[in-house]
PDB file of C-alpha atoms in Angstrom:
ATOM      1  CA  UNK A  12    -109.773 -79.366  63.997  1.00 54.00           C
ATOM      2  CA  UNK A  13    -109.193 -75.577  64.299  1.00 52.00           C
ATOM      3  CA  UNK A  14    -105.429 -76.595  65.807  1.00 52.00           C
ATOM      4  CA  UNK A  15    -104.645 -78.411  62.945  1.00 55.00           C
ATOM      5  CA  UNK A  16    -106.321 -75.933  60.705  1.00 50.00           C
ATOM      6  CA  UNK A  17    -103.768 -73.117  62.299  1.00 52.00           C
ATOM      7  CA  UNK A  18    -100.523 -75.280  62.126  1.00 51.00           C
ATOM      8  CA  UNK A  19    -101.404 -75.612  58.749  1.00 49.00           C
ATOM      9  CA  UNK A  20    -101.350 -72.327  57.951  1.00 53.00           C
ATOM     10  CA  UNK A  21     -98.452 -71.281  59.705  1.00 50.00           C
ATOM     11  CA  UNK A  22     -96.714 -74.093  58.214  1.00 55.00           C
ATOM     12  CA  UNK A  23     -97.783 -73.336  55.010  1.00 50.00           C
ATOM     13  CA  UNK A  24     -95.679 -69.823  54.768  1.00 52.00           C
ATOM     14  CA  UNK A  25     -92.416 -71.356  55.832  1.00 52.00           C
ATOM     15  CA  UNK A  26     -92.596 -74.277  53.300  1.00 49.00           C
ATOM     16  CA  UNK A  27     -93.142 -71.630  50.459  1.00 48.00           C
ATOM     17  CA  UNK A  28     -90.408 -69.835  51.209  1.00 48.00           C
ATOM     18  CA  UNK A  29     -88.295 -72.701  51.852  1.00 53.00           C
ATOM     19  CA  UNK A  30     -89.122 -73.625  48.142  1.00 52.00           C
ATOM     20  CA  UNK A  31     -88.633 -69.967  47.024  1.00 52.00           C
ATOM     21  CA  UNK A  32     -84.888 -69.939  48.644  1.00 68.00           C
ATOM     22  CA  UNK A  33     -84.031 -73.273  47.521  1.00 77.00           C
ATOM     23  CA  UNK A  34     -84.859 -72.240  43.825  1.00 75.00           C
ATOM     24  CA  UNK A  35     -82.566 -69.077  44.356  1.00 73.00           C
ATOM     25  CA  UNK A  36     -79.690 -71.129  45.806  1.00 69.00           C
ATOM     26  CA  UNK A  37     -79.699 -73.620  42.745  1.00 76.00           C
ATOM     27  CA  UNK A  38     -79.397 -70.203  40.372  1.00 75.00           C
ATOM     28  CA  UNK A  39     -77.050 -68.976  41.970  1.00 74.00           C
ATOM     29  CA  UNK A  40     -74.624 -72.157  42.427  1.00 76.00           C
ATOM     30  CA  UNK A  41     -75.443 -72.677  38.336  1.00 77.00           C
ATOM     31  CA  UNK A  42     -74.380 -69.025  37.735  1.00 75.00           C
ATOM     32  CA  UNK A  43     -71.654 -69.504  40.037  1.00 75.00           C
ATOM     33  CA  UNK A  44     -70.639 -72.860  37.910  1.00 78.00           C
ATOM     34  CA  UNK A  45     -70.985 -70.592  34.795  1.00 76.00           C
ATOM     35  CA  UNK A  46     -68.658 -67.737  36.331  1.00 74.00           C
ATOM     36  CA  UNK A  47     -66.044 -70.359  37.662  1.00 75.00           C
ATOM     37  CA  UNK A  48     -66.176 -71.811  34.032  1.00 78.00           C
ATOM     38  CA  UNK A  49     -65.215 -68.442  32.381  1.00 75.00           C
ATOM     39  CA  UNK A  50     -62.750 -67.527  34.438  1.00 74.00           C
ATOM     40  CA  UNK A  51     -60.881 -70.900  34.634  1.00 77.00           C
ATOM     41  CA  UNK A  52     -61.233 -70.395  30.630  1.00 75.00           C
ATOM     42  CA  UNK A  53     -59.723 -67.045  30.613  1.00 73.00           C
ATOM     43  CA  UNK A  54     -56.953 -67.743  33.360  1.00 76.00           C
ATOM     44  CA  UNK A  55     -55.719 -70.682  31.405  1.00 76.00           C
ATOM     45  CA  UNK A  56     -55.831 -68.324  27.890  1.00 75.00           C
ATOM     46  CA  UNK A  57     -53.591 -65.785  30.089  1.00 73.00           C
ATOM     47  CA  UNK A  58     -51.059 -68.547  31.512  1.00 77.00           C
ATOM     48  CA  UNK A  59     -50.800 -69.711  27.836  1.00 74.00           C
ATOM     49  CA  UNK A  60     -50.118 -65.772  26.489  1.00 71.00           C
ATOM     50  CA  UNK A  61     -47.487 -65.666  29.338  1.00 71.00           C
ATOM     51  CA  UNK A  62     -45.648 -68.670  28.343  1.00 78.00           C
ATOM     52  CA  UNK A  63     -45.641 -67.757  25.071  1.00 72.00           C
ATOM     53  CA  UNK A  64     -43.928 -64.443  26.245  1.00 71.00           C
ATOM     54  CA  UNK A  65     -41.645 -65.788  28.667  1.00 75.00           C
ATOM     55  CA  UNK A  66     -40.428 -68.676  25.920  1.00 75.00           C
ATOM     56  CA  UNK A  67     -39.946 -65.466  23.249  1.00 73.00           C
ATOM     57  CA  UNK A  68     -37.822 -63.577  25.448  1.00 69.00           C
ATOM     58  CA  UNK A  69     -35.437 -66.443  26.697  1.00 73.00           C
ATOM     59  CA  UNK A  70     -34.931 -67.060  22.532  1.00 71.00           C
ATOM     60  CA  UNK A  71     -34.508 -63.246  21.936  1.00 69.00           C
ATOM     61  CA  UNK A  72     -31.844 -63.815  24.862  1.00 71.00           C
ATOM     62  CA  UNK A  73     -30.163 -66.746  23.339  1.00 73.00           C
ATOM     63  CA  UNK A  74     -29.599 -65.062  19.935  1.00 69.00           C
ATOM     64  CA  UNK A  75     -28.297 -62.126  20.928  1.00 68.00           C
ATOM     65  CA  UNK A  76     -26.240 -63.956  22.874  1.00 68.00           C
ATOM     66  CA  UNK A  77     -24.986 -66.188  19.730  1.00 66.00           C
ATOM     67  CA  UNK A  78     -24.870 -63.332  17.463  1.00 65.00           C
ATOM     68  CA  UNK A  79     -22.311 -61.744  20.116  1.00 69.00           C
ATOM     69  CA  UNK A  80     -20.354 -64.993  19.969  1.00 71.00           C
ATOM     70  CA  UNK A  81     -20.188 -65.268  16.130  1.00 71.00           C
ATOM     71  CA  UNK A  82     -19.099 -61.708  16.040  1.00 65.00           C
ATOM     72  CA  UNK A  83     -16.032 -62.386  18.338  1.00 71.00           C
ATOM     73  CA  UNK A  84     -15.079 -65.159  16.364  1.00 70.00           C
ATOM     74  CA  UNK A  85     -14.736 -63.645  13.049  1.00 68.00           C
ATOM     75  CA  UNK A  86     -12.795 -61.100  14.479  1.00 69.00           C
ATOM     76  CA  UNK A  87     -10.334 -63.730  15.940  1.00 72.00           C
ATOM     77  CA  UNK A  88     -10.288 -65.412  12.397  1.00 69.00           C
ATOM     78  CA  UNK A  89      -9.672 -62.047  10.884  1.00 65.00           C
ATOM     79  CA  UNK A  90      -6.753 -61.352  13.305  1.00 68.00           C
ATOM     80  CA  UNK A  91      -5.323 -65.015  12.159  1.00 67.00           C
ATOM     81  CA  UNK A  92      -5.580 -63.613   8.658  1.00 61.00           C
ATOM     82  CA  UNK A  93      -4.189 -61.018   8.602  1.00 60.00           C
ATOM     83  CA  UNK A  94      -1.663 -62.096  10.994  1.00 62.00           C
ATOM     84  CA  UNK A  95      -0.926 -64.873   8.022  1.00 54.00           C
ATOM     85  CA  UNK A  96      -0.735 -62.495   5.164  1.00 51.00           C
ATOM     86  CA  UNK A  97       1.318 -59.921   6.613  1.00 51.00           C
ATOM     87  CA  UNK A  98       4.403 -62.739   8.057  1.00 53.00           C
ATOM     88  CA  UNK A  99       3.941 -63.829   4.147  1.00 46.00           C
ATOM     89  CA  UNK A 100       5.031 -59.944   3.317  1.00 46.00           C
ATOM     90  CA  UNK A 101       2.110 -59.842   1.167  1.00 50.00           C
ATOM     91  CA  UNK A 102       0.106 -56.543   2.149  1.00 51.00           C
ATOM     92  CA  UNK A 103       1.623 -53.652   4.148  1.00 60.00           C
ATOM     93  CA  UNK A 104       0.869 -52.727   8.087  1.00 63.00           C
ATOM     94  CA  UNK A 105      -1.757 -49.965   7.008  1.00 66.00           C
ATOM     95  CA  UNK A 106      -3.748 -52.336   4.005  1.00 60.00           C
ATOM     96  CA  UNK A 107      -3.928 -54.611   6.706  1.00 60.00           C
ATOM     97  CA  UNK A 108      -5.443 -52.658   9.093  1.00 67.00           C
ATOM     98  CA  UNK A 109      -7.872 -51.493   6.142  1.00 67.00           C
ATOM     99  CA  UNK A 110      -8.799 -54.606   5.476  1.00 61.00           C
ATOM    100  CA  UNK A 111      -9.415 -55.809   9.349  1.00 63.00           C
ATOM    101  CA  UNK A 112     -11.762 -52.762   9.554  1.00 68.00           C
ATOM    102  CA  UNK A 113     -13.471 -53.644   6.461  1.00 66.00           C
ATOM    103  CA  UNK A 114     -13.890 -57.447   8.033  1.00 60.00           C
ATOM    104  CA  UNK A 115     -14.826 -56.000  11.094  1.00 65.00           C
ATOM    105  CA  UNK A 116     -17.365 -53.927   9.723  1.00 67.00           C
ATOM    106  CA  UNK A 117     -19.264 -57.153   7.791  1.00 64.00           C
ATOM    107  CA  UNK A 118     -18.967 -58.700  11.077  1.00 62.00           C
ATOM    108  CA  UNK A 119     -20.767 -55.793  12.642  1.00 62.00           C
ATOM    109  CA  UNK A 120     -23.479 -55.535   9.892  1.00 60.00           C
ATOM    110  CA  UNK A 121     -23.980 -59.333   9.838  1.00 62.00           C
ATOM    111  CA  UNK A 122     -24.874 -59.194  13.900  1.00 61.00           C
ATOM    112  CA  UNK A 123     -26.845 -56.256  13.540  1.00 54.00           C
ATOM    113  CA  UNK A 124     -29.272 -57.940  10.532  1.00 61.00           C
ATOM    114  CA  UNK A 125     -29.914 -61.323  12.702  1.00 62.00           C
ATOM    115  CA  UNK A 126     -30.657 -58.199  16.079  1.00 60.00           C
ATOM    116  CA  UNK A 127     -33.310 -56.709  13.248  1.00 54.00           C
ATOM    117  CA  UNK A 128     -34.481 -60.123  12.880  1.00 58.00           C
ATOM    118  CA  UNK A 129     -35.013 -61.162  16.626  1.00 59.00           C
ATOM    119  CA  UNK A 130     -36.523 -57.667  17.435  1.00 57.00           C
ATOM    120  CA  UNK A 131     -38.938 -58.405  14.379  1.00 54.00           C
ATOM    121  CA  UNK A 132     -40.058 -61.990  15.431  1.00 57.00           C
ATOM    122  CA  UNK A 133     -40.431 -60.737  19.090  1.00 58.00           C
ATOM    123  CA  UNK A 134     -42.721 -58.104  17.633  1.00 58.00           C
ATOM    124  CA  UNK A 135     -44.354 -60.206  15.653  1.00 60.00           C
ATOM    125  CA  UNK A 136     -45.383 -62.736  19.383  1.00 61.00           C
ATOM    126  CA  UNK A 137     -46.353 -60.002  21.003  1.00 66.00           C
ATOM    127  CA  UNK A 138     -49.070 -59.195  18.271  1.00 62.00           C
ATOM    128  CA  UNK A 139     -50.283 -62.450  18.391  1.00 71.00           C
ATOM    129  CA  UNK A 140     -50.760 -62.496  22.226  1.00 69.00           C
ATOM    130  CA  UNK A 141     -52.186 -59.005  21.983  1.00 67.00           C
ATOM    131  CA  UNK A 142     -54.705 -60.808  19.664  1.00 72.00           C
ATOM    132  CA  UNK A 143     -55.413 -63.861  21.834  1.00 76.00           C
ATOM    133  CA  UNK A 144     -56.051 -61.545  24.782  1.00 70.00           C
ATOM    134  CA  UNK A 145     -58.752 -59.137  22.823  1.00 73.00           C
ATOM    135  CA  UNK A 146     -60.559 -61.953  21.556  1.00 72.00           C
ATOM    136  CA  UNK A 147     -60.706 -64.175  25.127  1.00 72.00           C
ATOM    137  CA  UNK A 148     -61.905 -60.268  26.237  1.00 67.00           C
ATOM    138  CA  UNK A 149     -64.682 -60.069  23.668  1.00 70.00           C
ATOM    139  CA  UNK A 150     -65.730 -63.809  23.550  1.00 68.00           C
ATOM    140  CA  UNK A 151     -67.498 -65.597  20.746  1.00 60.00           C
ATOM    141  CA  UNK A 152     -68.816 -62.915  18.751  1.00 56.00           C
ATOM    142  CA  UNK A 153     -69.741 -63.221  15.601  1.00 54.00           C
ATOM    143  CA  UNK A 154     -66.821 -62.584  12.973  1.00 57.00           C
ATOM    144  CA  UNK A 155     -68.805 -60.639  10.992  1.00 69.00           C
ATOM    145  CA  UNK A 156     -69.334 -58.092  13.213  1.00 82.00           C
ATOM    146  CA  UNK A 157     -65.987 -57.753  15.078  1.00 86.00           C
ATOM    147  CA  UNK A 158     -62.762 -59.169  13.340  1.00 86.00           C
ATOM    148  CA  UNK A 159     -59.540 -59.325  14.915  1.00 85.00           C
ATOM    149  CA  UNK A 160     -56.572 -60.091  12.481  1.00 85.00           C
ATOM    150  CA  UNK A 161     -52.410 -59.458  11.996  1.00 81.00           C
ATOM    151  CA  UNK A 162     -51.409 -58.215   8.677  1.00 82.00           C
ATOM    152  CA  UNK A 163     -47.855 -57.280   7.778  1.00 77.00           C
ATOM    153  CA  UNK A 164     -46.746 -57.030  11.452  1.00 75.00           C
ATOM    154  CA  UNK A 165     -50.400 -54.913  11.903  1.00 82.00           C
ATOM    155  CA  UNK A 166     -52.992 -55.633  14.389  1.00 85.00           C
ATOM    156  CA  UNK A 167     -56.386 -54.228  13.141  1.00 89.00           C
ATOM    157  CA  UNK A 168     -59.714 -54.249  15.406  1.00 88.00           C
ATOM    158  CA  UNK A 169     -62.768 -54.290  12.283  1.00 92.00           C
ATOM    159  CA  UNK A 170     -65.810 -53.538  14.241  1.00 91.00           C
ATOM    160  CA  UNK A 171     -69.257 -53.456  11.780  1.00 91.00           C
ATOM    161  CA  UNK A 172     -71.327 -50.151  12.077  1.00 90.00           C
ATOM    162  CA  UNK A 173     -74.187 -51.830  12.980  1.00 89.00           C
ATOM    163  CA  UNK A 174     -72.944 -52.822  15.849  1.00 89.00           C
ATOM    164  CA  UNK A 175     -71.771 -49.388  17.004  1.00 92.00           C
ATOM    165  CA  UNK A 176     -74.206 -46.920  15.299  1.00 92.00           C
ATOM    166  CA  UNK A 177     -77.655 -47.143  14.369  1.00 86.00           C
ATOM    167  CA  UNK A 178     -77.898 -46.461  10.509  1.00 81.00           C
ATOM    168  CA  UNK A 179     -77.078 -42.845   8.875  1.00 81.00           C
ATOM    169  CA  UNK A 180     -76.018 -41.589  12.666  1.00 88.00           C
ATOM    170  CA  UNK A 181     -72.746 -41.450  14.227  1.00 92.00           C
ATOM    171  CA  UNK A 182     -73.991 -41.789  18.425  1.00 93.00           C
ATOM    172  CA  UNK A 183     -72.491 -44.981  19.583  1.00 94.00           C
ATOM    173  CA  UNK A 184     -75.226 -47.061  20.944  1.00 91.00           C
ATOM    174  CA  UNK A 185     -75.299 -48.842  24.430  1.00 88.00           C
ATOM    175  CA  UNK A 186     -74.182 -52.188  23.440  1.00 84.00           C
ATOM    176  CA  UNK A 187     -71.070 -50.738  21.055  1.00 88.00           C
ATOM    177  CA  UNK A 188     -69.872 -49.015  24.210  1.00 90.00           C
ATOM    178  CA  UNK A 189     -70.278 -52.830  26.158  1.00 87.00           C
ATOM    179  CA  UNK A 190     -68.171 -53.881  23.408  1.00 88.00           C
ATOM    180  CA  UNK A 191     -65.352 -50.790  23.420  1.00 92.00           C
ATOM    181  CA  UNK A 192     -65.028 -51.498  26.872  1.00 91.00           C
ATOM    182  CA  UNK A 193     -63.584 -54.922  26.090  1.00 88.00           C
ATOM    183  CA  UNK A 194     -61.556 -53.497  23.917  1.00 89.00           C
ATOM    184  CA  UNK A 195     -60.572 -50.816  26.057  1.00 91.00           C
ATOM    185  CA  UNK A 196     -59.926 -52.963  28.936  1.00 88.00           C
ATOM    186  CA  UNK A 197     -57.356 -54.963  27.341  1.00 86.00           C
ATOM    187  CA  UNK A 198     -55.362 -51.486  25.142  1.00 86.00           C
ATOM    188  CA  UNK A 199     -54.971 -50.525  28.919  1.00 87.00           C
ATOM    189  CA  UNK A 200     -52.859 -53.326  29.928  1.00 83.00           C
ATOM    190  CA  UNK A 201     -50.413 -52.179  27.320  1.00 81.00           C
ATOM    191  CA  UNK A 202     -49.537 -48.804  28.586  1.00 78.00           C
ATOM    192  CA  UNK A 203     -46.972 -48.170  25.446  1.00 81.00           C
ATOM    193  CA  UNK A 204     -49.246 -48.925  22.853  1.00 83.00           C
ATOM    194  CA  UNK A 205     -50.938 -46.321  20.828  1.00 89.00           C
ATOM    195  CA  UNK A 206     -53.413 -46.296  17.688  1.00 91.00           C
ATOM    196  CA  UNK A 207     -55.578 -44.836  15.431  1.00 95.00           C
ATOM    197  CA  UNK A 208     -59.730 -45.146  15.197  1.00 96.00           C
ATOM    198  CA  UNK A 209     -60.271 -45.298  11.645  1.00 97.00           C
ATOM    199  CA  UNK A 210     -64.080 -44.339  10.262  1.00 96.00           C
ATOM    200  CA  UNK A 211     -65.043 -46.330   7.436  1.00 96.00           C
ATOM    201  CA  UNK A 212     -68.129 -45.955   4.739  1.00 95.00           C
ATOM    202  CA  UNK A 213     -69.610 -47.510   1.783  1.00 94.00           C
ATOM    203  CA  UNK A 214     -70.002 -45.621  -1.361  1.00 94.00           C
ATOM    204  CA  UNK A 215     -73.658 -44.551  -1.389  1.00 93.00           C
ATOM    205  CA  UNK A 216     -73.625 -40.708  -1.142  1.00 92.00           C
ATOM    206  CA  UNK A 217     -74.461 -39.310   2.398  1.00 89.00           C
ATOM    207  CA  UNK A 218     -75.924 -35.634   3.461  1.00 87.00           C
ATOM    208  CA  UNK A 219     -77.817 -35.103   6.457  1.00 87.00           C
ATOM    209  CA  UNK A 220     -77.671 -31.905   8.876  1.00 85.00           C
ATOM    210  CA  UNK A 221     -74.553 -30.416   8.818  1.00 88.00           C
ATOM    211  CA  UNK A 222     -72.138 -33.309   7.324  1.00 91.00           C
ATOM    212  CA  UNK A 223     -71.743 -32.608   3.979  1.00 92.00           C
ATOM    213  CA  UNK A 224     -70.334 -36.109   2.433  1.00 94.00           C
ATOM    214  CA  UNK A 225     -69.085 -39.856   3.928  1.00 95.00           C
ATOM    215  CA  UNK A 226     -65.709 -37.867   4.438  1.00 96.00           C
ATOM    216  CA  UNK A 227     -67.587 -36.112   7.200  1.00 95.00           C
ATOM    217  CA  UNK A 228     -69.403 -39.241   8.113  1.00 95.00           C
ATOM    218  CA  UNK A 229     -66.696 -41.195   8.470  1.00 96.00           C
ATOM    219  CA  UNK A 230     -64.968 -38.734  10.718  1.00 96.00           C
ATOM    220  CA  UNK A 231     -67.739 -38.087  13.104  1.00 96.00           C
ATOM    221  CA  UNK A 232     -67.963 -42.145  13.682  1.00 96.00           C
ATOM    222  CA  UNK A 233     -64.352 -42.088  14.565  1.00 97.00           C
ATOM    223  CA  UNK A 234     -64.782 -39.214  16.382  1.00 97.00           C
ATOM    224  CA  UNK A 235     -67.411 -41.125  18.177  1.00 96.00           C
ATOM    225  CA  UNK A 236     -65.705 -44.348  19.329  1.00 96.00           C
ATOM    226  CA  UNK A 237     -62.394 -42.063  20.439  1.00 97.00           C
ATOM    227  CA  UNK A 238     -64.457 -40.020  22.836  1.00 96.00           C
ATOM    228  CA  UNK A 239     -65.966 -43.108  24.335  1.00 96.00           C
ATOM    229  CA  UNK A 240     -62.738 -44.821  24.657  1.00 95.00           C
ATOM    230  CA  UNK A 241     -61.286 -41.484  26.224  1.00 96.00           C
ATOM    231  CA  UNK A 242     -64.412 -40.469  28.310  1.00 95.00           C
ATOM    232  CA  UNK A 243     -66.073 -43.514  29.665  1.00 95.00           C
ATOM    233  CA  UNK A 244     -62.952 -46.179  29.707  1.00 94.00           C
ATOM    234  CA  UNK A 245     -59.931 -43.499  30.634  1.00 94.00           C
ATOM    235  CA  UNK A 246     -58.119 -44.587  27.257  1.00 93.00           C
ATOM    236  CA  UNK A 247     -54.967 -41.878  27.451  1.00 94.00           C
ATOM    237  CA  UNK A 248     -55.941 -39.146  24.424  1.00 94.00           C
ATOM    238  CA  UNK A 249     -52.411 -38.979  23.701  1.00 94.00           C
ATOM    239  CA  UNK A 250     -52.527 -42.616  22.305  1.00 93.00           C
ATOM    240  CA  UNK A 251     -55.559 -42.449  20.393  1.00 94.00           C
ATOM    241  CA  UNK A 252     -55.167 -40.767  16.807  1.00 95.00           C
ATOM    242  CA  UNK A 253     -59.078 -40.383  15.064  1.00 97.00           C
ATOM    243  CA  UNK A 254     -59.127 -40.338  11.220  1.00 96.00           C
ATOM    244  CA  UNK A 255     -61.988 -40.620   8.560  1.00 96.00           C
ATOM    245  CA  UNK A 256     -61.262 -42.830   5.268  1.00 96.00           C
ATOM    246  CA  UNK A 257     -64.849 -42.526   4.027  1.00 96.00           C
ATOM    247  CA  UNK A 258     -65.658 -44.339   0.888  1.00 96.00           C
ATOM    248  CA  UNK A 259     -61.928 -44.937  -0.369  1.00 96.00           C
ATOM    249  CA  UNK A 260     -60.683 -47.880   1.561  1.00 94.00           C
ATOM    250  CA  UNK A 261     -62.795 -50.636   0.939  1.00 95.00           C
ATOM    251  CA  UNK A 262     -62.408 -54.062   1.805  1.00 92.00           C
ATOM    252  CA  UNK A 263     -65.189 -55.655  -0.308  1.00 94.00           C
ATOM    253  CA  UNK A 264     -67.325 -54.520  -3.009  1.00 96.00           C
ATOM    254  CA  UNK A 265     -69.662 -51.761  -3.275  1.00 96.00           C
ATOM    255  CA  UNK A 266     -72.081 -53.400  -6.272  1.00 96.00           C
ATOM    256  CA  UNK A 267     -74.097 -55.752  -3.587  1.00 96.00           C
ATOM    257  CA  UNK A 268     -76.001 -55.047  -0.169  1.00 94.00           C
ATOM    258  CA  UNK A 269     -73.372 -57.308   1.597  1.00 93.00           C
ATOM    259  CA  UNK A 270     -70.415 -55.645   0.102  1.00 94.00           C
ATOM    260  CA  UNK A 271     -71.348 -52.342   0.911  1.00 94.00           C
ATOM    261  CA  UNK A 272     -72.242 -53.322   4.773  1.00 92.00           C
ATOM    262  CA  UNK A 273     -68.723 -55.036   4.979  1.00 92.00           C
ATOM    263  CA  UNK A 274     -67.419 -52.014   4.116  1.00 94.00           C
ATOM    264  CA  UNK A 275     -69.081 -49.328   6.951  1.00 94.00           C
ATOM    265  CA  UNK A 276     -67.301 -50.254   9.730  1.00 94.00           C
ATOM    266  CA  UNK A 277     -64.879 -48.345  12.366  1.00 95.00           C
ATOM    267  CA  UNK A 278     -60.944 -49.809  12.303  1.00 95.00           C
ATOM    268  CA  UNK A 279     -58.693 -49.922  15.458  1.00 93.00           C
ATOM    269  CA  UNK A 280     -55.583 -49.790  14.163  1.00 92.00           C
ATOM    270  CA  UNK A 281     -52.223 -50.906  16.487  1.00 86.00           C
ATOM    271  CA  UNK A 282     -49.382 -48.711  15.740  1.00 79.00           C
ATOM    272  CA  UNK A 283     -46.175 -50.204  15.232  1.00 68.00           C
ATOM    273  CA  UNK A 284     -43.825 -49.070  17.585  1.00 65.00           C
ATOM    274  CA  UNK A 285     -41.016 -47.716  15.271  1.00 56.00           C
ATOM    275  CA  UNK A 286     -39.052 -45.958  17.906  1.00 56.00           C
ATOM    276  CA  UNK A 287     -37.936 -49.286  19.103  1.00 51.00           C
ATOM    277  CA  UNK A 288     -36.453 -49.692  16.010  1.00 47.00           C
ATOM    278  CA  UNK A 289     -34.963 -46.193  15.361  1.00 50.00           C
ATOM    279  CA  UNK A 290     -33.297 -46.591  18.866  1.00 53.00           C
ATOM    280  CA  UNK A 291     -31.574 -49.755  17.550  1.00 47.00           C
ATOM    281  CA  UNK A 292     -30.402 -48.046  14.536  1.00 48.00           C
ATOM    282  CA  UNK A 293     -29.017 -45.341  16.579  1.00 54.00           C
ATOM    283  CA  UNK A 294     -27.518 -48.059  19.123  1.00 51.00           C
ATOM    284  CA  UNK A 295     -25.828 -49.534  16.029  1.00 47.00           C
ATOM    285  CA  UNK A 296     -24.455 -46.205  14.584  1.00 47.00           C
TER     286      UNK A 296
END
């Protein structure tokens, strides 16, 4: 009896563990499933964001390349003109050679207009991947909170105040800085790009401490979310412009609770990259 009673009991021990570890290994395989799950998710959003740039620049490619073509042949048609008029003893040496110029230059303008328009559409796909990859980085969260849109060739980030700062204070709270560093994660991938935090308040009046008015509100939130992006997530300063629009750019009204809460949020705004576009003007010159 007393054998059985100690093989029990050091029997006993190795079965509850055995239990305990088996319990751990089926968490961890389900988390692994979970973690396998996102990432094939996010891998297959990237391949598609790829393709999508990849497919843009071979049609950027094959316009310029046409546009190149239908130059040269309106300046062989405008040879053959000329060529026409001038065995017909119609226009003299020197108004023909005024008028191939003038030709030439149409020619010249028309190729540089469809360039303008291929430079704009490839803008325009690299905005939209830009958006695809900061929401796959910040997931399914709820729209009213965050809101990630293009407008006239724009990318804005919209990013409630509640989510960032608890209410009348400007310190970014733990879970906003979870949520910058999304953000943050994916403005680093594009080394070129720069933008502007944007601080954004309703209309009710605001004094507290040392800020006088929302205009100082407003700042100090923007002022906020730049240092975190700078400090914490090695966002380059240099690309990061911080403004305060207090009261005077809404986006909803300011006569109901809901208005006025759409309105106090902090904007991420992409800059447009106009030097691309000033270098092709000078190219063109």
């Amino acid at each position: 009896m007393k054998l059985r009673f100690i093989a029990l009991s050091l029997s006993l021990p190795i079965f509850l563990f055995s239990c305990v570890s088996t319990k751990k290994f089926k968490a961890s395989e389900a988390k692994y499933a979970e973690l396998s799950s996102q990432y094939a998710s996010l891998q297959g959003k990237l391949e598609d964001c790829q393709r999508s740039l990849r497919d843009t620049a071979s049609a950027f490619e094959r316009s310029r390349n046409v546009n190149e073509e239908r130059v040269e042949g309106l300046k062989q048609n405008n040879s053959t003109l000329l060529n026409q008029l001038k065995d017909l003893s119609v226009i003299s040496n020197s108004q023909a050679e005024s008028i191939k110029k003038s030709l030439d230059n149409i020619g010249a303008k028309d190729a540089y207009i469809q360039d303008l328009q291929s430079a704009i559409a490839r803008k325009d796909s690299l905005n939209m991947a830009l958006v695809m990859n900061l929401k796959g980085a910040i997931g399914n969260l709820d729209d009213k909170d965050i809101n990630i849109k293009v407008e006239k060739g724009v990318v804005y980030i919209d990013i409630s105040d509640k989510m960032l700062f608890e209410s009348g204070s400007y310190d970014v709270t733990p879970k906003a800085k979870e949520v910058l560093g999304k953000v943050a994660k994916v403005l680093l991938n594009q080394p070129d790009i720069e933008f502007m935090v944007e601080g954004h308040t309703d209309s009710n009046p605001y004094k507290k401490g040392v800020l006088l008015d929302n205009w100082d509100l407003s700042v100090k939130r923007a002022t906020a979310v730049t240092r975190v992006l700078q400090n914490d997530y090695n966002i380059p300063p240099a690309h990061i412009t911080a403004a305060g629009r207090s009261e005077y750019l809404p986006i909803a009204s300011n006569d109901t609770p809901e208005g006025r809460a759409t309105n106090r949020r902090t904007r991420i705004v992409i800059l447009p990259q106009l030097d691309q576009f000033f270098k092709l003007l000078e190219k063109k010159q």
